[in-house]
Tab-separated table of N, CA and C in Angstrom:
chain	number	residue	atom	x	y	z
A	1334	UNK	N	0.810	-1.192	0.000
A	1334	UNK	CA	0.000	0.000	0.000
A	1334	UNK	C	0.855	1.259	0.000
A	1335	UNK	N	1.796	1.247	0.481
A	1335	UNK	CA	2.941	2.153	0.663
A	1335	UNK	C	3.231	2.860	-1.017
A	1336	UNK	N	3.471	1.959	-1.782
A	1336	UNK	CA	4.269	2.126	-3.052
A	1336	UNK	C	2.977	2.366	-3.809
A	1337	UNK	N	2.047	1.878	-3.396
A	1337	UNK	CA	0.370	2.977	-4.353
A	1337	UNK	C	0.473	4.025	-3.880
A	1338	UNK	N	0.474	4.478	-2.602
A	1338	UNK	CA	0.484	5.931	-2.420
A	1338	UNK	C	1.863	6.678	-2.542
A	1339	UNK	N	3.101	6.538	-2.564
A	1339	UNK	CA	3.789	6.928	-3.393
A	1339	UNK	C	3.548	7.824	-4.537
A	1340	UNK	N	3.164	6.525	-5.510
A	1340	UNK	CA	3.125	6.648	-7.067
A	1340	UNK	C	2.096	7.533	-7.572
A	1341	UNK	N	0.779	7.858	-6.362
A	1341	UNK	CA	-0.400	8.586	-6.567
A	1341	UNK	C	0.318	10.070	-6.404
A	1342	UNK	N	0.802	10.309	-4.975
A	1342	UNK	CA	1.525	11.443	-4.421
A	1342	UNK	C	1.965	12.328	-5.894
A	1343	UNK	N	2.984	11.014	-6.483
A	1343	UNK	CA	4.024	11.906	-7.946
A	1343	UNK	C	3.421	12.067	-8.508
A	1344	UNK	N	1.914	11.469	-8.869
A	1344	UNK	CA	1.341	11.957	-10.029
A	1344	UNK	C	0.604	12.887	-9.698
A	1345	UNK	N	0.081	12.738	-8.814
A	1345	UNK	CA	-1.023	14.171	-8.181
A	1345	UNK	C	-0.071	15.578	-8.481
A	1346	UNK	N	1.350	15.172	-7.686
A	1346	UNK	CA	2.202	16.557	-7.897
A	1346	UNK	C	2.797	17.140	-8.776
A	1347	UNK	N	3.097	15.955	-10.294
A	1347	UNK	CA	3.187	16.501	-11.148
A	1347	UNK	C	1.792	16.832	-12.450
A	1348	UNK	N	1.310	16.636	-12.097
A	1348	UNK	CA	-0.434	16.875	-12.376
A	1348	UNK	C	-0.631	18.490	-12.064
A	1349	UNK	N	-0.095	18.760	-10.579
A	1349	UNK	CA	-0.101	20.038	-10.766
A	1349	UNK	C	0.439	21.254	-11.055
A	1350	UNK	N	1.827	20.695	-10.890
A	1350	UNK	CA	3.107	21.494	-11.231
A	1350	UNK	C	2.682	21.427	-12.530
A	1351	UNK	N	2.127	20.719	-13.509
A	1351	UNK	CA	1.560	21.009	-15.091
A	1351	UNK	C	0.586	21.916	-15.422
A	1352	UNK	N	-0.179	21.939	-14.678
A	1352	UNK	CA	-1.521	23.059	-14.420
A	1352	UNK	C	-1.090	24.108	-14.055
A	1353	UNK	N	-0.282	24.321	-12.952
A	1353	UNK	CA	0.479	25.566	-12.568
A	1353	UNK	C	1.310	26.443	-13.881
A	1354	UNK	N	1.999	25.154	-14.668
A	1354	UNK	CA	3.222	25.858	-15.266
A	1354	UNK	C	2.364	26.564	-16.636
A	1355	UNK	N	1.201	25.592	-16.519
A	1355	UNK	CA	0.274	25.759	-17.728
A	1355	UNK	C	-0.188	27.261	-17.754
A	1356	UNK	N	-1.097	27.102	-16.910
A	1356	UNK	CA	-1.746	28.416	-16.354
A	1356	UNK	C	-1.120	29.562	-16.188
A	1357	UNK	N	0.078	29.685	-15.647
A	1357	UNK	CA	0.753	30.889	-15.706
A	1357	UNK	C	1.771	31.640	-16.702
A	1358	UNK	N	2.335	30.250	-16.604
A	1358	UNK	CA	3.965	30.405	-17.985
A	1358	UNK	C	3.438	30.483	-19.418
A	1359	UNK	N	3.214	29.261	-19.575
A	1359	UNK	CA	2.940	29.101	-21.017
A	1359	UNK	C	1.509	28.271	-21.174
A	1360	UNK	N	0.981	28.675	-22.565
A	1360	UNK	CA	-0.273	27.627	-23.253
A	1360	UNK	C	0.159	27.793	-24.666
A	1361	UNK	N	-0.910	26.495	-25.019
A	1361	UNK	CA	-0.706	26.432	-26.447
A	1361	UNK	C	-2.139	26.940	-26.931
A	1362	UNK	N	-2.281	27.045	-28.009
A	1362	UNK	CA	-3.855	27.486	-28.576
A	1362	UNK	C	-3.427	27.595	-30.139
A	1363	UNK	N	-5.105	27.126	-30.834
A	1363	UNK	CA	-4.696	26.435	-31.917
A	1363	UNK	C	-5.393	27.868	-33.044
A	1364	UNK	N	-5.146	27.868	-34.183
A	1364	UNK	CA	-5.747	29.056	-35.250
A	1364	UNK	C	-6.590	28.422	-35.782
A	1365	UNK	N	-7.937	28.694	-36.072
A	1365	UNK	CA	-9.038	28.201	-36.065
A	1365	UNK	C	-9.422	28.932	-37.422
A	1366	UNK	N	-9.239	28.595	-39.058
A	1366	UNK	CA	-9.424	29.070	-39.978
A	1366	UNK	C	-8.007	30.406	-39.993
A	1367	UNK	N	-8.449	30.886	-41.700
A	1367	UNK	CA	-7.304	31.473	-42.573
A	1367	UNK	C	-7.610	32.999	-42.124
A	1368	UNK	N	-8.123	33.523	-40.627
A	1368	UNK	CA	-7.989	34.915	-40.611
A	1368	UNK	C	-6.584	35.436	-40.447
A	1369	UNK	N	-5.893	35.006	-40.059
A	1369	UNK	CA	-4.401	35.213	-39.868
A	1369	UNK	C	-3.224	34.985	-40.577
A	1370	UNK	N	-3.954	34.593	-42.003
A	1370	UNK	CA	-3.192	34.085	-43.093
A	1370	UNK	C	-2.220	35.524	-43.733
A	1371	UNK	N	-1.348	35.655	-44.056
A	1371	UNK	CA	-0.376	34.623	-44.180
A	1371	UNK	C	0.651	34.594	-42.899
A	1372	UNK	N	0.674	34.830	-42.002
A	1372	UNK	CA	1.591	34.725	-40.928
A	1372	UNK	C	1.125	33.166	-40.054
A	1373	UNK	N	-0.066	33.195	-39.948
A	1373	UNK	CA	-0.432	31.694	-38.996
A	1373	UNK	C	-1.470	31.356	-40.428
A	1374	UNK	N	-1.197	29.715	-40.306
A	1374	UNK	CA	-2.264	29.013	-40.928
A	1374	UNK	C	-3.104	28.707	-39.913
A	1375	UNK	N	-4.705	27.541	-41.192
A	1375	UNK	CA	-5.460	27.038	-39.937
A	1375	UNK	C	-5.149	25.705	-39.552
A	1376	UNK	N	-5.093	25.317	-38.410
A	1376	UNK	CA	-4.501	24.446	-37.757
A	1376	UNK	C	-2.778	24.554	-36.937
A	1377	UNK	N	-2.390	25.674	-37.169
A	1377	UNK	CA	-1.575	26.005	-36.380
A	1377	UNK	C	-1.379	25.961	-35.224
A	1378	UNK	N	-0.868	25.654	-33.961
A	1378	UNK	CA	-0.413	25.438	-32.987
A	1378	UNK	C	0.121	26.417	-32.351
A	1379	UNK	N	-0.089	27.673	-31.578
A	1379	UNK	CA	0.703	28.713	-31.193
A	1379	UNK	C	1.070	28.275	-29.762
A	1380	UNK	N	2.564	28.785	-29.363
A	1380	UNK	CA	2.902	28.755	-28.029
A	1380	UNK	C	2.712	30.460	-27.424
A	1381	UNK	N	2.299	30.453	-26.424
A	1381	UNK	CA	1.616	31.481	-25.719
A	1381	UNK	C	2.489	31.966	-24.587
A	1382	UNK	N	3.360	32.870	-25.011
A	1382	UNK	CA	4.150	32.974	-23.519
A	1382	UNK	C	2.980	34.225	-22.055
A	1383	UNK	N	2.659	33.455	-21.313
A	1383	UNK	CA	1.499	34.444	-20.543
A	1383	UNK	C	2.300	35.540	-19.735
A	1384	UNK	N	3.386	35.025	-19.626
A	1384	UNK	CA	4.131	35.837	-18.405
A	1384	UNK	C	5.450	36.988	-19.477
A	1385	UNK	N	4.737	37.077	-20.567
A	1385	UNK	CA	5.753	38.061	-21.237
A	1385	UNK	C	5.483	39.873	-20.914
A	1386	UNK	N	4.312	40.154	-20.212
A	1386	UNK	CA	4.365	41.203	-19.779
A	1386	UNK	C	3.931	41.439	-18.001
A	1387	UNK	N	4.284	40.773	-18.104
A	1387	UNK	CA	4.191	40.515	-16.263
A	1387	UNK	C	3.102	39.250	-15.931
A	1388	UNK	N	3.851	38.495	-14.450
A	1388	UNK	CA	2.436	37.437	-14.046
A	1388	UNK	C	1.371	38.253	-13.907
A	1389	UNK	N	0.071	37.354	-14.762
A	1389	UNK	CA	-1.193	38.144	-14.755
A	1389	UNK	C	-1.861	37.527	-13.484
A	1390	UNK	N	-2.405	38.134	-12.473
A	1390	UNK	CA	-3.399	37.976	-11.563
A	1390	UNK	C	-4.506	38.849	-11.982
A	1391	UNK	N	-5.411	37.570	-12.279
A	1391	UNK	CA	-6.855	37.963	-12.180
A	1391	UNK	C	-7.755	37.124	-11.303
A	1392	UNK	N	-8.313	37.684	-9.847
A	1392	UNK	CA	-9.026	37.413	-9.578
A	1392	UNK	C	-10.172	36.816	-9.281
A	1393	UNK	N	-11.032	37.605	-10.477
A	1393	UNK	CA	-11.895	36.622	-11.329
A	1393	UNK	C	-13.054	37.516	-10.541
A	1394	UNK	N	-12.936	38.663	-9.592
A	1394	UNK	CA	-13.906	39.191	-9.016
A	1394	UNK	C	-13.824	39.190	-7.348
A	1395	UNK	N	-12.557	38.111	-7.059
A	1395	UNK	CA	-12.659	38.275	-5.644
A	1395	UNK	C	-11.259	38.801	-5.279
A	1396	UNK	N	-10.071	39.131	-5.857
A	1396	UNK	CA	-9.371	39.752	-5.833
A	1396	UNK	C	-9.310	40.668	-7.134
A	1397	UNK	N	-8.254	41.993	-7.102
A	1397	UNK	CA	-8.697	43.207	-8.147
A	1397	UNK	C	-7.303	42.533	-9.043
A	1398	UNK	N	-7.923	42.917	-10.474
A	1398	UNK	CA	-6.564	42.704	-11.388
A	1398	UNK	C	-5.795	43.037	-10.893
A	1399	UNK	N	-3.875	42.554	-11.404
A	1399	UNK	CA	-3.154	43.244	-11.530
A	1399	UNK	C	-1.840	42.186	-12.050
A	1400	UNK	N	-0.684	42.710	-12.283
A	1400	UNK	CA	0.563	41.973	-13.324
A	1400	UNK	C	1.447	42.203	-12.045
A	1401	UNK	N	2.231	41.147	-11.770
A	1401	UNK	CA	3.542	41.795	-11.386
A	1401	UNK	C	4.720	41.544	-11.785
A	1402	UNK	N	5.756	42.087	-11.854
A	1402	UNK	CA	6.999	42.239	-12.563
A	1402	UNK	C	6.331	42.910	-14.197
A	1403	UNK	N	5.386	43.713	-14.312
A	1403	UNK	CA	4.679	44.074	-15.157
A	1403	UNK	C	6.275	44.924	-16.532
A	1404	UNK	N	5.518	44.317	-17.738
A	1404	UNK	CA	6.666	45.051	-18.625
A	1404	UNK	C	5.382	45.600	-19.864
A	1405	UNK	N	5.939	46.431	-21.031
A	1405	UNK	CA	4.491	46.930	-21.781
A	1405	UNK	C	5.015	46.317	-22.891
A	1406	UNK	N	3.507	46.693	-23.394
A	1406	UNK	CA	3.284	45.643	-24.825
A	1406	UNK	C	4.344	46.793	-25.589
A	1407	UNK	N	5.136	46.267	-26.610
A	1407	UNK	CA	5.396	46.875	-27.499
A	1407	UNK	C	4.927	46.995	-29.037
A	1408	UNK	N	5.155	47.964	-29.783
A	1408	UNK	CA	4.551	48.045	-30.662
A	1408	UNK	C	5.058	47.356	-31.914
A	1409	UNK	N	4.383	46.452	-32.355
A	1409	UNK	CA	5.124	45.171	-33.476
A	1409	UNK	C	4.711	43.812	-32.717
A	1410	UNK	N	4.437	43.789	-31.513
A	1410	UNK	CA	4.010	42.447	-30.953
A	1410	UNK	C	2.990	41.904	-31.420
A	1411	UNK	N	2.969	40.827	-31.137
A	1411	UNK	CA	2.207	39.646	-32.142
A	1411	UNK	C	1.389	39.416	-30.458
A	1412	UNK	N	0.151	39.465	-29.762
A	1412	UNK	CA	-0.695	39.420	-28.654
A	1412	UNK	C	-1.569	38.650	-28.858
A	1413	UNK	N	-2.370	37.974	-27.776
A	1413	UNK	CA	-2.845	37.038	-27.594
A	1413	UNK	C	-4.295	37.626	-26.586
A	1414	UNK	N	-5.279	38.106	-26.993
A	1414	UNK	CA	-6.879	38.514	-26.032
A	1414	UNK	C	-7.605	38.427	-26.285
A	1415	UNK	N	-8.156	38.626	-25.295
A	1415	UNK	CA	-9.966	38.508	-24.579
A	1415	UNK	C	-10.289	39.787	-25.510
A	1416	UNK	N	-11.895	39.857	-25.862
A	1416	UNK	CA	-12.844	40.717	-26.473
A	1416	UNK	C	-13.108	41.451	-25.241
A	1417	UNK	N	-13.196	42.586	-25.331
A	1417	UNK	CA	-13.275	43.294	-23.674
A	1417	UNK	C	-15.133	42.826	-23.490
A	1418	UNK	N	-15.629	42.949	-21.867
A	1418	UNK	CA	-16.727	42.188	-22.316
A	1418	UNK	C	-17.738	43.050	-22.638
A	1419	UNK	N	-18.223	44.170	-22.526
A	1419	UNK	CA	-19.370	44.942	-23.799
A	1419	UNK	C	-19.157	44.770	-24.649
A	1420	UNK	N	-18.048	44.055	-25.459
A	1420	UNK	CA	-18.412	43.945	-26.736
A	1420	UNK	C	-18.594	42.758	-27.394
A	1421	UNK	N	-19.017	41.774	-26.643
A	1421	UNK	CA	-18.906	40.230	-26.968
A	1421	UNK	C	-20.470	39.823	-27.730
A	1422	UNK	N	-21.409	41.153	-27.154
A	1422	UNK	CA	-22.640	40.716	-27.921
A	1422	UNK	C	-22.650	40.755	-29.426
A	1423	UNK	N	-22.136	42.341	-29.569
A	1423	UNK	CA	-22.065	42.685	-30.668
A	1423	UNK	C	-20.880	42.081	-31.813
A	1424	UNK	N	-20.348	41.030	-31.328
A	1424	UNK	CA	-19.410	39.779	-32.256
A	1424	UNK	C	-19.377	38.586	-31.840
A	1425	UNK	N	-20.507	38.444	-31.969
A	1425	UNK	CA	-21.116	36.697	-31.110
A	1425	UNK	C	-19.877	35.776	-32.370
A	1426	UNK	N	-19.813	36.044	-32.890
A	1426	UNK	CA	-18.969	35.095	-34.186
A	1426	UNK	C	-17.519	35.001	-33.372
A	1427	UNK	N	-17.070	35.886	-33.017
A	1427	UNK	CA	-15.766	36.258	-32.491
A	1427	UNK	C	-15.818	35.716	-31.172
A	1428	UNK	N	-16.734	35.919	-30.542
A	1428	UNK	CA	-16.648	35.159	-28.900
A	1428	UNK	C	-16.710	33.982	-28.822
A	1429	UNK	N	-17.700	33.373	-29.581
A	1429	UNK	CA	-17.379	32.314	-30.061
A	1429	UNK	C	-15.776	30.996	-30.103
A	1430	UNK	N	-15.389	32.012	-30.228
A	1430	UNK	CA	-14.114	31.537	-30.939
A	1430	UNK	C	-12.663	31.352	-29.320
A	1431	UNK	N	-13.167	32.384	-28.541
A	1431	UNK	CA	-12.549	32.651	-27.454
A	1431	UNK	C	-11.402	33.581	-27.360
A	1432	UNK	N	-10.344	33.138	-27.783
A	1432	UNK	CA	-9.016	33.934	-27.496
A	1432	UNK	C	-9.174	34.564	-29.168
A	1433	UNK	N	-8.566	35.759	-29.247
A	1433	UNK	CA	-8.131	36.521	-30.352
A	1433	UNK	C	-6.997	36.810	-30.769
A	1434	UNK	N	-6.251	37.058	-31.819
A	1434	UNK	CA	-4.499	37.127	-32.558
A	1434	UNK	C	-4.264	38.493	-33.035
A	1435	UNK	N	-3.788	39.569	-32.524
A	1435	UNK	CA	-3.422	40.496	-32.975
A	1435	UNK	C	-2.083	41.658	-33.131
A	1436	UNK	N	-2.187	42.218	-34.265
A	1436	UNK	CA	-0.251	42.852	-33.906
A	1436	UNK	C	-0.572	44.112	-33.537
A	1437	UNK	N	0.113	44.618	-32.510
A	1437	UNK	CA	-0.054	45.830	-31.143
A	1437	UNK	C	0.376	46.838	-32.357
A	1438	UNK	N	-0.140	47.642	-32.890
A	1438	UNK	CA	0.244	48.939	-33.707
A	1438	UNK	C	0.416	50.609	-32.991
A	1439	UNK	N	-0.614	50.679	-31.897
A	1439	UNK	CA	-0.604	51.530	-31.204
A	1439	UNK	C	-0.203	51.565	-29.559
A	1440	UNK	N	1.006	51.891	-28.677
A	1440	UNK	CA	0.642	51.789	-27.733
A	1440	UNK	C	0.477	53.138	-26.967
A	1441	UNK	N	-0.116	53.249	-25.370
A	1441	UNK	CA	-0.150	54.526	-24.679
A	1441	UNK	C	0.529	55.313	-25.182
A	1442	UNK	N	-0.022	56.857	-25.472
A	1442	UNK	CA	0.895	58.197	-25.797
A	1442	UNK	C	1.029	58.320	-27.464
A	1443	UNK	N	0.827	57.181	-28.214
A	1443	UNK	CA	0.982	57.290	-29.647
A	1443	UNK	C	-0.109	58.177	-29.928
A	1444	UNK	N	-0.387	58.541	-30.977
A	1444	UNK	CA	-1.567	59.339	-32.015
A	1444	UNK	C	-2.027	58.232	-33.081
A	1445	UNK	N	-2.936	58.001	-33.422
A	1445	UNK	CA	-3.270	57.332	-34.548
A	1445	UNK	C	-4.416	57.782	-35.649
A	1446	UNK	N	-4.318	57.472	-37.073
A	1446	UNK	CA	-5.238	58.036	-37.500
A	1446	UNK	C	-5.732	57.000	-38.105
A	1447	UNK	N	-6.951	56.291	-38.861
A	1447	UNK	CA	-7.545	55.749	-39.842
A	1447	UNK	C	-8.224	56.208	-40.969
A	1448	UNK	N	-7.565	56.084	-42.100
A	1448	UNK	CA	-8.168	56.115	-43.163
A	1448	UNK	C	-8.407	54.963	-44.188
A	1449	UNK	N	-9.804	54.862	-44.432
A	1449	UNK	CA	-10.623	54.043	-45.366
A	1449	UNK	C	-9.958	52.627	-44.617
A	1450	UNK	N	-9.745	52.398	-43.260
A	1450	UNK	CA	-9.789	51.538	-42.940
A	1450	UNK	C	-7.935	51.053	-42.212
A	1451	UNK	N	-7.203	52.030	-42.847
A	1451	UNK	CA	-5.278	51.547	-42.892
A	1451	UNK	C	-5.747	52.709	-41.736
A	1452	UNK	N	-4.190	52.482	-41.084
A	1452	UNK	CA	-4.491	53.147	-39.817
A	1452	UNK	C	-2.570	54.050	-39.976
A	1453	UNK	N	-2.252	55.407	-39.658
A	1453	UNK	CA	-1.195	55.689	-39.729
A	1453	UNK	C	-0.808	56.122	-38.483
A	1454	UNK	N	0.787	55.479	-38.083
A	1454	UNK	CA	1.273	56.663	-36.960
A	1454	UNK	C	2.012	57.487	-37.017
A	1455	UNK	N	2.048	58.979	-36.643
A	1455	UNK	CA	1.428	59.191	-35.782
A	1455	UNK	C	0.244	59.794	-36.578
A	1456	UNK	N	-0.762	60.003	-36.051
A	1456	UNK	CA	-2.033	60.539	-36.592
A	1456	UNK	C	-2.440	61.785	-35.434
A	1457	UNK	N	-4.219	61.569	-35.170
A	1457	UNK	CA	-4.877	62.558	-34.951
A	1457	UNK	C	-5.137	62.296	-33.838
A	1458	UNK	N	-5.791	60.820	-33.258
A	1458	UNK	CA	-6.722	60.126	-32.486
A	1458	UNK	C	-5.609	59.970	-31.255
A	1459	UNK	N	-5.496	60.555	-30.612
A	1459	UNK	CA	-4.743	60.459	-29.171
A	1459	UNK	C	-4.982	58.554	-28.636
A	1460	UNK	N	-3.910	58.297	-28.151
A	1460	UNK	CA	-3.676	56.231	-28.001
A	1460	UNK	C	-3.682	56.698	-26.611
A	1461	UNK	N	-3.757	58.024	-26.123
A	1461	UNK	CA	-2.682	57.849	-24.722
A	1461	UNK	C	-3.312	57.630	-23.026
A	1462	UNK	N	-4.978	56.459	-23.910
A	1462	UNK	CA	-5.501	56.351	-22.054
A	1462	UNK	C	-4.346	55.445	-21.698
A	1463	UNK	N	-4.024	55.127	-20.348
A	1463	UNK	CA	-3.501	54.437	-19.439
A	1463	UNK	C	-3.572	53.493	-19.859
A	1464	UNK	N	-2.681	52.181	-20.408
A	1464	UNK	CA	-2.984	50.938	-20.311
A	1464	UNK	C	-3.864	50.575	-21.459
A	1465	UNK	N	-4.499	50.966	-22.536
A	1465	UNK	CA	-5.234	50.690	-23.620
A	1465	UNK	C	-4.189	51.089	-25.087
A	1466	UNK	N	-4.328	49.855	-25.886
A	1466	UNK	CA	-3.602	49.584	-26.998
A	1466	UNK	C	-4.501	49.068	-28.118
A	1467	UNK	N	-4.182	49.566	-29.228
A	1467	UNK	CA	-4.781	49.701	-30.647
A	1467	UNK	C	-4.052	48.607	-31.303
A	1468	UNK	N	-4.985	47.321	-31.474
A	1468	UNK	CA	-4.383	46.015	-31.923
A	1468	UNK	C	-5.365	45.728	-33.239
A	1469	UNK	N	-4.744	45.515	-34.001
A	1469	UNK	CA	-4.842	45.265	-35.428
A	1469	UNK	C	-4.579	43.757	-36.159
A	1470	UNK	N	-5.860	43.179	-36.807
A	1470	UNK	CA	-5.511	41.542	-37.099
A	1470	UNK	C	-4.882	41.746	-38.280
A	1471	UNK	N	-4.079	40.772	-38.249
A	1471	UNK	CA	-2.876	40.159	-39.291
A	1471	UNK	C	-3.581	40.407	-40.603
A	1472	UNK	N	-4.339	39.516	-40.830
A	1472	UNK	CA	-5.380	39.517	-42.439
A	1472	UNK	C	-6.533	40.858	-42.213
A	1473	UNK	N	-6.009	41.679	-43.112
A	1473	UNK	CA	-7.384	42.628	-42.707
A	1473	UNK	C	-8.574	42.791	-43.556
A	1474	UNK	N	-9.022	41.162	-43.788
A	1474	UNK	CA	-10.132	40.545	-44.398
A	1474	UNK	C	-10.677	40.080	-43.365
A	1475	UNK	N	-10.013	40.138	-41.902
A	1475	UNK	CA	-10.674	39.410	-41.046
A	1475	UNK	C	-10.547	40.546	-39.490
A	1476	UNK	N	-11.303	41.714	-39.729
A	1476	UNK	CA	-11.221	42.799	-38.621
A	1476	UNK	C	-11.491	42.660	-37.261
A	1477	UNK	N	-11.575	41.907	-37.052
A	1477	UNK	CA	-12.415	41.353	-35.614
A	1477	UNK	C	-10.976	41.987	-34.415
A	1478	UNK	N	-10.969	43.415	-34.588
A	1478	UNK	CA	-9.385	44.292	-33.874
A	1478	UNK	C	-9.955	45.563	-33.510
A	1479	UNK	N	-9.176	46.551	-33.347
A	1479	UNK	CA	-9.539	47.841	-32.666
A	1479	UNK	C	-10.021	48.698	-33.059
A	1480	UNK	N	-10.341	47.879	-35.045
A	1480	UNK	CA	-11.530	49.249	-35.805
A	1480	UNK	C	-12.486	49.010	-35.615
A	1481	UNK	N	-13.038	47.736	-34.900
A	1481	UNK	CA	-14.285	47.654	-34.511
A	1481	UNK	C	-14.790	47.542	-32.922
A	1482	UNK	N	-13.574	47.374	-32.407
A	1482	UNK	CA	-13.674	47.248	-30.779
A	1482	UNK	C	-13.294	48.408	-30.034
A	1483	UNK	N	-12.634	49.191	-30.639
A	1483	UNK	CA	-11.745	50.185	-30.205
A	1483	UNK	C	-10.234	49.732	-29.059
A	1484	UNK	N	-10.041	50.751	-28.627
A	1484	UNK	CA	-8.928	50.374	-27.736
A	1484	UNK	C	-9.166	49.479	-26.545
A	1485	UNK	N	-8.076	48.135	-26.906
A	1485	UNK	CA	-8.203	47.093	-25.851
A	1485	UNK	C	-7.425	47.415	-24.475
A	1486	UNK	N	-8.111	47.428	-23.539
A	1486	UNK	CA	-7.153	47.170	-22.026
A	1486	UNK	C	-6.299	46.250	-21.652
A	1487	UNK	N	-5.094	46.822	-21.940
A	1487	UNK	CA	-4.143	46.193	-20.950
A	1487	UNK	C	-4.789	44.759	-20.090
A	1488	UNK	N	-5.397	44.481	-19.416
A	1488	UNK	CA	-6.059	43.502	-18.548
A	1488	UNK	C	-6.806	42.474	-19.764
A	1489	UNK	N	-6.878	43.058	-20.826
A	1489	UNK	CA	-7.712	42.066	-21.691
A	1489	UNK	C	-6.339	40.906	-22.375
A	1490	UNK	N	-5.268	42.019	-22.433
A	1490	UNK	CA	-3.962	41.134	-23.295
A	1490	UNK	C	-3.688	39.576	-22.382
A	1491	UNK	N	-3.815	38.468	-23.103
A	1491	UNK	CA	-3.166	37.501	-22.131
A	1491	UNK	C	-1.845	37.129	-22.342
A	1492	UNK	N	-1.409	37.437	-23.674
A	1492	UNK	CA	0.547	37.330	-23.283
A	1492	UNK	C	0.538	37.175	-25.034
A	1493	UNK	N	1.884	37.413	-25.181
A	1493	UNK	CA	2.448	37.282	-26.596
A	1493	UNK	C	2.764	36.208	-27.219
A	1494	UNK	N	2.599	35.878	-28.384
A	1494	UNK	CA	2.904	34.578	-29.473
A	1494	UNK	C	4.383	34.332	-29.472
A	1495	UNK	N	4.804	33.378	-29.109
A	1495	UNK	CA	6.238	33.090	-28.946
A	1495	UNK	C	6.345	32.346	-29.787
A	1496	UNK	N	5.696	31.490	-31.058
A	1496	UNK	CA	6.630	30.585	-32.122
A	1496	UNK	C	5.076	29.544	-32.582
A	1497	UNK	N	5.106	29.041	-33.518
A	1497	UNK	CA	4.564	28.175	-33.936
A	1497	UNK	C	4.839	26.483	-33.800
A	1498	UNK	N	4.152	26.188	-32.805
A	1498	UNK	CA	4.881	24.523	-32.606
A	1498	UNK	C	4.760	23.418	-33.891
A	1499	UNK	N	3.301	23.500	-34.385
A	1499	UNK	CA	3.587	22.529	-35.291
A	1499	UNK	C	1.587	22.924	-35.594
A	1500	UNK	N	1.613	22.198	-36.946
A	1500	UNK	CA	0.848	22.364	-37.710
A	1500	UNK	C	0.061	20.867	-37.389
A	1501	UNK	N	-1.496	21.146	-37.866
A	1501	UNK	CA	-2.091	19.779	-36.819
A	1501	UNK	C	-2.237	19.328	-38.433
A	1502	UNK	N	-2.771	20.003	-39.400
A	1502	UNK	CA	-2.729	19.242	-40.802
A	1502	UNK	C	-1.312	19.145	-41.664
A	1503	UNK	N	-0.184	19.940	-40.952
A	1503	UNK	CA	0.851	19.411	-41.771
A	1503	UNK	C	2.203	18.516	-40.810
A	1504	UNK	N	1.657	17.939	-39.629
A	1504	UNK	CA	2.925	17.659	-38.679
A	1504	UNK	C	3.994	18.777	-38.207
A	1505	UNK	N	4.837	18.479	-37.800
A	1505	UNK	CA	6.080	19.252	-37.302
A	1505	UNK	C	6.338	19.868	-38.421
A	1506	UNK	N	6.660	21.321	-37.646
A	1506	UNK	CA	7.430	22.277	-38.615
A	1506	UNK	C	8.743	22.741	-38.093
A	1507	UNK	N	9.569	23.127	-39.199
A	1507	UNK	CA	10.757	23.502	-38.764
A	1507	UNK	C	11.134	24.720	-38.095
């Protein structure tokens, strides 16, 4: 009986040290159709680094957001978020879907302008609330980004795209 509970102990503990490392460090998450084409295909495999702008603590309502060892998004990052939530009705297609892929174009203090849809910096449109960034999808056949959501919060980003592991319809990639 000794050597069953043992063997339960290691697995229980590395069971959670996996959940832990999961949850905080890193996830994977997969591209779900060609909106991100040509940079991610569909069936792509993304690795998710969560802790690239600080550990995220969220609560969930019983403690208040917050990051620590907090660093900022920069502008050219490839991000990984949540639809802030007023706007999840109005893109039931998109919520749907859960996590979102976008490259950070604007951050705090920039100016931005849009025309007929391209967006230039610096522009007109002041970027500079606290903590809110102007994220823009890869394919812009597929807008589901900040011309229709406006500026995302900081608290919505869950961490940056660190590499493509492997393709589920083409195996390992190099």
């Amino acid at each position: 009986m000794v050597n069953w509970l043992k063997y339960a102990i290691a697995f229980v503990s590395a069971f959670a040290l996996m959940l832990a490392f999961r949850t905080l460090a890193f996830s994977i998450h997969g591209v779900i159709g060609d909106g991100l084409t040509p940079l991610y295909q569909n069936g792509d495999r993304l690795l998710i680094n969560r802790c690239s702008y600080g550990l995220r603590i969220d609560g969930n309502g019983l403690l208040p957001y917050s990051r620590l060892m907090r660093q900022p998004v920069e502008r050219g990052d490839i991000v990984v978020f949540t639809i802030p939530g007023g706007m999840l009705d109005s893109h039931d297609e998109a919520s749907s879907l859960g996590l979102m892929i976008a490259r950070c174009t604007a951050v705090p203090g920039d100016t931005i302008r849009t025309v007929n849809g391209l967006m230039t910096v610096p522009g007109l449109v002041n970027c500079a609330k606290a903590d809110h960034y102007w994220l823009e999808a890869i394919n812009k056949q597929n807008p589901i980004d900040s011309r229709h959501l406006g500026f995302i919060p900081e608290h919505n980003i869950i961490g940056r795209v660190m590499s493509v592991l492997y393709n589920r319809n083409n195996s390992l990639l190099p």
